[in-house]
Amino acid sequence: MKNDMRRLIHTQTDLMQIICEIGFLPLLDSGIRGFSADEMADEDCCYVVFPEGGWEWKLWEWKGSVITEGGFVYGKFFDKKAGFISKEWWPDFMNYRRSRMPKPEEGSIEDVILMTLRENGSMVTRELRNACGFTGKNMRSRFDSFITKLQMGTFIVTEDFVYPVDKHGNQYGWGLSLLTTPESLYGKECCSCGRTPAESYQRIFEHFREILPEANDKQIKRLIG
């Protein structure tokens, strides 16, 4: 990472500022040393298990607010791993990725998933899975693989996270992804790009080379996809 990006994340505001500055930020290990929110976070923000039970992970708790308040795009974009992309870079990223993964064929499982999501606006992963008929044994992992593929293709993004509430009104658990399409969440204008996919790729590649001078071309290409 560039030296000026090696600063620690202490607050949600710090996290949002870093995403604004560098445009792309995987949440967890990206395969490039130091290039993840988790590696940039102060120890107080990292995952901790309490001796008496329970856990705390501020970085994980912030991600929903970062999406809704900061307007960043979130999903499994980086080699099937989750991360954030700023709206400045999203049109180029989407432009290139969709050239690699064209619109799903009519009647395919991916097409059914997208149609169901578009008809409902946004849905929690579990609701979407049931609505698409993935209700049998071992269907969850199979369905998740299709969702990951659609996120890698930039057809699906995470709008927010929904948490169950206990009898005292407190949220708990890891949270459920509220899924939607980028066109529905941000509008078609925010998803359009005036460059060719090749031009978008080159622009992103050069940007990664600038912010990740220690990474080799193979590592960068893996992230861009």
mmCIF file of C-alpha atoms in Angstrom:
data_model
loop_
_atom_site.group_PDB
_atom_site.id
_atom_site.type_symbol
_atom_site.label_atom_id
_atom_site.label_comp_id
_atom_site.label_asym_id
_atom_site.label_seq_id
_atom_site.Cartn_x
_atom_site.Cartn_y
_atom_site.Cartn_z
ATOM 1 C CA MET A 1 0.000 0.000 0.000
ATOM 2 C CA LYS A 2 1.032 3.589 -0.483
ATOM 3 C CA ASN A 3 2.556 4.906 2.723
ATOM 4 C CA ASP A 4 -0.203 7.493 3.188
ATOM 5 C CA MET A 5 -2.793 4.669 3.124
ATOM 6 C CA ARG A 6 -1.171 2.673 5.937
ATOM 7 C CA ARG A 7 -3.014 4.577 8.613
ATOM 8 C CA LEU A 8 -5.239 2.793 11.069
ATOM 9 C CA ILE A 9 -9.024 2.883 10.998
ATOM 10 C CA HIS A 10 -10.295 4.032 14.384
ATOM 11 C CA THR A 11 -13.839 5.081 13.519
ATOM 12 C CA GLN A 12 -16.536 4.584 10.930
ATOM 13 C CA THR A 13 -15.653 8.012 9.563
ATOM 14 C CA ASP A 14 -12.050 6.867 9.035
ATOM 15 C CA LEU A 15 -13.282 3.854 7.093
ATOM 16 C CA MET A 16 -15.513 5.968 4.866
ATOM 17 C CA GLN A 17 -12.736 8.470 4.222
ATOM 18 C CA ILE A 18 -10.308 5.759 3.125
ATOM 19 C CA ILE A 19 -12.856 4.268 0.724
ATOM 20 C CA CYS A 20 -13.387 7.733 -0.753
ATOM 21 C CA GLU A 21 -9.655 8.249 -1.176
ATOM 22 C CA ILE A 22 -8.697 4.938 -2.791
ATOM 23 C CA GLY A 23 -12.016 3.929 -4.381
ATOM 24 C CA PHE A 24 -11.740 0.192 -3.706
ATOM 25 C CA LEU A 25 -11.368 -1.586 -0.368
ATOM 26 C CA PRO A 26 -11.856 -5.306 0.356
ATOM 27 C CA LEU A 27 -13.313 -5.957 3.800
ATOM 28 C CA LEU A 28 -11.032 -8.890 4.674
ATOM 29 C CA ASP A 29 -7.823 -10.417 3.292
ATOM 30 C CA SER A 30 -7.485 -9.526 -0.394
ATOM 31 C CA GLY A 31 -4.347 -11.507 -1.154
ATOM 32 C CA ILE A 32 -2.351 -8.272 -1.152
ATOM 33 C CA ARG A 33 -0.729 -7.510 2.168
ATOM 34 C CA GLY A 34 -2.300 -4.531 3.922
ATOM 35 C CA PHE A 35 -5.048 -4.006 1.369
ATOM 36 C CA SER A 36 -8.176 -4.642 3.417
ATOM 37 C CA ALA A 37 -10.253 -2.765 5.948
ATOM 38 C CA ASP A 38 -9.512 -5.477 8.498
ATOM 39 C CA GLU A 39 -5.748 -5.003 8.163
ATOM 40 C CA MET A 40 -6.056 -1.214 8.372
ATOM 41 C CA ALA A 41 -8.265 -1.298 11.456
ATOM 42 C CA ASP A 42 -7.079 -0.479 14.942
ATOM 43 C CA GLU A 43 -7.072 -3.404 17.393
ATOM 44 C CA ASP A 44 -10.150 -1.976 19.105
ATOM 45 C CA CYS A 45 -12.094 -2.368 15.853
ATOM 46 C CA CYS A 46 -11.111 -5.973 15.184
ATOM 47 C CA TYR A 47 -12.988 -9.139 16.090
ATOM 48 C CA VAL A 48 -12.862 -10.034 19.782
ATOM 49 C CA VAL A 49 -14.528 -12.787 21.814
ATOM 50 C CA PHE A 50 -15.347 -11.955 25.441
ATOM 51 C CA PRO A 51 -14.403 -14.441 28.207
ATOM 52 C CA GLU A 52 -17.967 -14.412 29.551
ATOM 53 C CA GLY A 53 -19.372 -15.100 26.095
ATOM 54 C CA GLY A 54 -20.445 -12.982 23.161
ATOM 55 C CA TRP A 55 -18.335 -11.047 20.706
ATOM 56 C CA GLU A 56 -17.733 -7.601 19.279
ATOM 57 C CA TRP A 57 -16.497 -6.551 15.871
ATOM 58 C CA LYS A 58 -16.871 -2.825 15.232
ATOM 59 C CA LEU A 59 -15.662 -3.084 11.658
ATOM 60 C CA TRP A 60 -18.405 -5.618 10.934
ATOM 61 C CA GLU A 61 -21.012 -3.490 12.697
ATOM 62 C CA TRP A 62 -20.101 -0.416 10.665
ATOM 63 C CA LYS A 63 -20.461 -1.915 7.202
ATOM 64 C CA GLY A 64 -24.236 -1.411 6.966
ATOM 65 C CA SER A 65 -23.994 2.257 7.938
ATOM 66 C CA VAL A 66 -21.077 2.762 5.566
ATOM 67 C CA ILE A 67 -23.298 1.551 2.711
ATOM 68 C CA THR A 68 -26.383 3.571 3.658
ATOM 69 C CA GLU A 69 -24.726 6.749 4.940
ATOM 70 C CA GLY A 70 -21.683 6.846 2.703
ATOM 71 C CA GLY A 71 -23.378 5.665 -0.467
ATOM 72 C CA PHE A 72 -20.699 3.095 -1.194
ATOM 73 C CA VAL A 73 -21.334 -0.046 -3.201
ATOM 74 C CA TYR A 74 -20.822 -3.304 -1.302
ATOM 75 C CA GLY A 75 -20.752 -6.908 -2.406
ATOM 76 C CA LYS A 76 -18.546 -9.866 -3.249
ATOM 77 C CA PHE A 77 -16.541 -8.147 -5.950
ATOM 78 C CA PHE A 78 -12.932 -9.089 -5.209
ATOM 79 C CA ASP A 79 -12.154 -12.684 -6.159
ATOM 80 C CA LYS A 80 -15.493 -13.740 -4.576
ATOM 81 C CA LYS A 81 -14.739 -11.779 -1.411
ATOM 82 C CA ALA A 82 -16.693 -8.804 -0.089
ATOM 83 C CA GLY A 83 -15.616 -5.197 -0.229
ATOM 84 C CA PHE A 84 -16.511 -1.588 -0.909
ATOM 85 C CA ILE A 85 -16.346 0.468 -4.113
ATOM 86 C CA SER A 86 -16.922 4.220 -4.308
ATOM 87 C CA LYS A 87 -19.530 5.640 -6.667
ATOM 88 C CA GLU A 88 -16.736 7.378 -8.571
ATOM 89 C CA TRP A 89 -15.256 4.034 -9.621
ATOM 90 C CA TRP A 90 -18.412 1.923 -9.785
ATOM 91 C CA PRO A 91 -19.425 2.791 -13.404
ATOM 92 C CA ASP A 92 -16.031 1.687 -14.763
ATOM 93 C CA PHE A 93 -15.970 -1.417 -12.586
ATOM 94 C CA MET A 94 -19.497 -2.391 -13.620
ATOM 95 C CA ASN A 95 -18.759 -1.597 -17.267
ATOM 96 C CA TYR A 96 -15.784 -3.939 -17.337
ATOM 97 C CA ARG A 97 -17.248 -6.748 -15.224
ATOM 98 C CA ARG A 98 -20.432 -6.981 -17.278
ATOM 99 C CA SER A 99 -18.346 -7.324 -20.405
ATOM 100 C CA ARG A 100 -16.848 -10.418 -18.766
ATOM 101 C CA MET A 101 -20.209 -11.729 -17.537
ATOM 102 C CA PRO A 102 -22.996 -10.733 -19.938
ATOM 103 C CA LYS A 103 -26.636 -10.598 -18.884
ATOM 104 C CA PRO A 104 -27.838 -14.077 -17.800
ATOM 105 C CA GLU A 105 -29.663 -16.082 -20.437
ATOM 106 C CA GLU A 106 -33.455 -15.996 -20.282
ATOM 107 C CA GLY A 107 -34.808 -18.835 -18.148
ATOM 108 C CA SER A 108 -31.476 -19.567 -16.445
ATOM 109 C CA ILE A 109 -31.266 -19.785 -12.659
ATOM 110 C CA GLU A 110 -29.403 -16.486 -12.557
ATOM 111 C CA ASP A 111 -32.139 -14.879 -14.658
ATOM 112 C CA VAL A 112 -34.861 -16.176 -12.319
ATOM 113 C CA ILE A 113 -32.987 -14.787 -9.307
ATOM 114 C CA LEU A 114 -32.636 -11.363 -10.913
ATOM 115 C CA MET A 115 -36.261 -11.262 -12.057
ATOM 116 C CA THR A 116 -37.458 -12.153 -8.553
ATOM 117 C CA LEU A 117 -35.249 -9.476 -7.026
ATOM 118 C CA ARG A 118 -36.357 -6.827 -9.498
ATOM 119 C CA GLU A 119 -40.027 -7.614 -8.910
ATOM 120 C CA ASN A 120 -39.596 -7.167 -5.165
ATOM 121 C CA GLY A 121 -37.116 -4.270 -5.168
ATOM 122 C CA SER A 122 -34.935 -5.729 -2.432
ATOM 123 C CA MET A 123 -34.991 -8.947 -0.428
ATOM 124 C CA VAL A 124 -33.125 -10.549 2.435
ATOM 125 C CA THR A 125 -31.019 -13.454 1.172
ATOM 126 C CA ARG A 126 -33.153 -16.066 2.924
ATOM 127 C CA GLU A 127 -36.383 -14.670 1.484
ATOM 128 C CA LEU A 128 -34.897 -14.539 -2.007
ATOM 129 C CA ARG A 129 -33.657 -18.112 -1.689
ATOM 130 C CA ASN A 130 -37.090 -19.392 -0.687
ATOM 131 C CA ALA A 131 -38.837 -17.353 -3.390
ATOM 132 C CA CYS A 132 -36.573 -18.946 -6.009
ATOM 133 C CA GLY A 133 -37.361 -22.452 -4.807
ATOM 134 C CA PHE A 134 -34.046 -23.288 -3.151
ATOM 135 C CA THR A 135 -35.684 -24.879 -0.140
ATOM 136 C CA GLY A 136 -34.368 -28.439 -0.158
ATOM 137 C CA LYS A 137 -31.465 -30.022 1.665
ATOM 138 C CA ASN A 138 -28.037 -28.505 0.923
ATOM 139 C CA MET A 139 -29.672 -25.845 -1.267
ATOM 140 C CA ARG A 140 -28.314 -22.908 0.740
ATOM 141 C CA SER A 141 -24.700 -23.290 -0.386
ATOM 142 C CA ARG A 142 -25.788 -23.868 -3.992
ATOM 143 C CA PHE A 143 -27.928 -20.739 -3.953
ATOM 144 C CA ASP A 144 -25.137 -18.711 -2.347
ATOM 145 C CA SER A 145 -22.825 -19.682 -5.204
ATOM 146 C CA PHE A 146 -25.277 -18.176 -7.707
ATOM 147 C CA ILE A 147 -25.569 -14.989 -5.636
ATOM 148 C CA THR A 148 -21.782 -14.698 -5.465
ATOM 149 C CA LYS A 149 -21.550 -15.148 -9.241
ATOM 150 C CA LEU A 150 -24.145 -12.418 -9.802
ATOM 151 C CA GLN A 151 -22.311 -10.091 -7.402
ATOM 152 C CA MET A 152 -19.026 -10.734 -9.183
ATOM 153 C CA GLY A 153 -20.856 -9.780 -12.380
ATOM 154 C CA THR A 154 -22.155 -6.578 -10.667
ATOM 155 C CA PHE A 155 -25.798 -7.592 -11.175
ATOM 156 C CA ILE A 156 -26.499 -7.751 -7.427
ATOM 157 C CA VAL A 157 -25.293 -5.538 -4.558
ATOM 158 C CA THR A 158 -25.980 -5.332 -0.828
ATOM 159 C CA GLU A 159 -28.322 -2.503 0.129
ATOM 160 C CA ASP A 160 -27.987 -2.943 3.902
ATOM 161 C CA PHE A 161 -27.904 -5.576 6.634
ATOM 162 C CA VAL A 162 -30.932 -6.706 8.623
ATOM 163 C CA TYR A 163 -30.507 -8.004 12.176
ATOM 164 C CA PRO A 164 -32.889 -10.057 14.312
ATOM 165 C CA VAL A 165 -33.990 -8.401 17.562
ATOM 166 C CA ASP A 166 -34.235 -10.054 20.998
ATOM 167 C CA LYS A 167 -37.029 -9.537 23.526
ATOM 168 C CA HIS A 168 -35.237 -6.484 24.900
ATOM 169 C CA GLY A 169 -35.113 -4.820 21.518
ATOM 170 C CA ASN A 170 -31.409 -5.418 21.011
ATOM 171 C CA GLN A 171 -29.999 -6.524 17.680
ATOM 172 C CA TYR A 172 -27.913 -9.665 17.602
ATOM 173 C CA GLY A 173 -26.190 -12.075 15.233
ATOM 174 C CA TRP A 174 -24.137 -11.569 12.088
ATOM 175 C CA GLY A 175 -26.887 -9.835 10.143
ATOM 176 C CA LEU A 176 -28.683 -10.822 6.943
ATOM 177 C CA SER A 177 -27.782 -9.233 3.618
ATOM 178 C CA LEU A 178 -30.530 -7.137 2.051
ATOM 179 C CA LEU A 179 -29.932 -7.648 -1.654
ATOM 180 C CA THR A 180 -30.951 -5.518 -4.604
ATOM 181 C CA THR A 181 -29.723 -4.481 -8.050
ATOM 182 C CA PRO A 182 -27.404 -1.475 -8.499
ATOM 183 C CA GLU A 183 -29.834 0.064 -10.996
ATOM 184 C CA SER A 184 -32.628 -0.098 -8.415
ATOM 185 C CA LEU A 185 -30.472 1.285 -5.597
ATOM 186 C CA TYR A 186 -28.498 3.983 -7.396
ATOM 187 C CA GLY A 187 -30.331 4.572 -10.673
ATOM 188 C CA LYS A 188 -29.267 3.849 -14.241
ATOM 189 C CA GLU A 189 -27.321 7.102 -14.577
ATOM 190 C CA CYS A 190 -24.976 6.128 -11.735
ATOM 191 C CA CYS A 191 -24.353 2.806 -13.457
ATOM 192 C CA SER A 192 -23.561 4.124 -16.933
ATOM 193 C CA CYS A 193 -20.075 4.673 -18.294
ATOM 194 C CA GLY A 194 -18.939 6.490 -21.417
ATOM 195 C CA ARG A 195 -15.873 4.304 -21.904
ATOM 196 C CA THR A 196 -15.369 0.939 -23.559
ATOM 197 C CA PRO A 197 -14.836 -2.059 -21.245
ATOM 198 C CA ALA A 198 -11.167 -2.113 -22.290
ATOM 199 C CA GLU A 199 -10.771 1.568 -21.402
ATOM 200 C CA SER A 200 -12.462 1.004 -18.042
ATOM 201 C CA TYR A 201 -10.164 -1.926 -17.318
ATOM 202 C CA GLN A 202 -7.055 0.078 -18.128
ATOM 203 C CA ARG A 203 -8.215 2.985 -15.971
ATOM 204 C CA ILE A 204 -8.831 0.665 -13.008
ATOM 205 C CA PHE A 205 -5.562 -1.224 -13.551
ATOM 206 C CA GLU A 206 -3.503 1.967 -13.570
ATOM 207 C CA HIS A 207 -5.297 3.150 -10.437
ATOM 208 C CA PHE A 208 -4.481 -0.089 -8.624
ATOM 209 C CA ARG A 209 -0.853 0.185 -9.700
ATOM 210 C CA GLU A 210 -0.778 3.652 -8.148
ATOM 211 C CA ILE A 211 -2.333 2.744 -4.788
ATOM 212 C CA LEU A 212 -0.687 -0.701 -4.578
ATOM 213 C CA PRO A 213 2.909 -0.184 -5.769
ATOM 214 C CA GLU A 214 4.081 -3.353 -3.979
ATOM 215 C CA ALA A 215 1.528 -5.607 -5.723
ATOM 216 C CA ASN A 216 2.443 -7.482 -8.884
ATOM 217 C CA ASP A 217 0.360 -7.511 -12.065
ATOM 218 C CA LYS A 218 -1.024 -10.989 -11.332
ATOM 219 C CA GLN A 219 -2.376 -9.885 -7.939
ATOM 220 C CA ILE A 220 -3.972 -6.790 -9.418
ATOM 221 C CA LYS A 221 -5.564 -8.684 -12.294
ATOM 222 C CA ARG A 222 -7.050 -11.179 -9.836
ATOM 223 C CA LEU A 223 -8.745 -8.339 -7.956
ATOM 224 C CA ILE A 224 -10.073 -6.652 -11.084
ATOM 225 C CA GLY A 225 -11.360 -9.996 -12.344
#
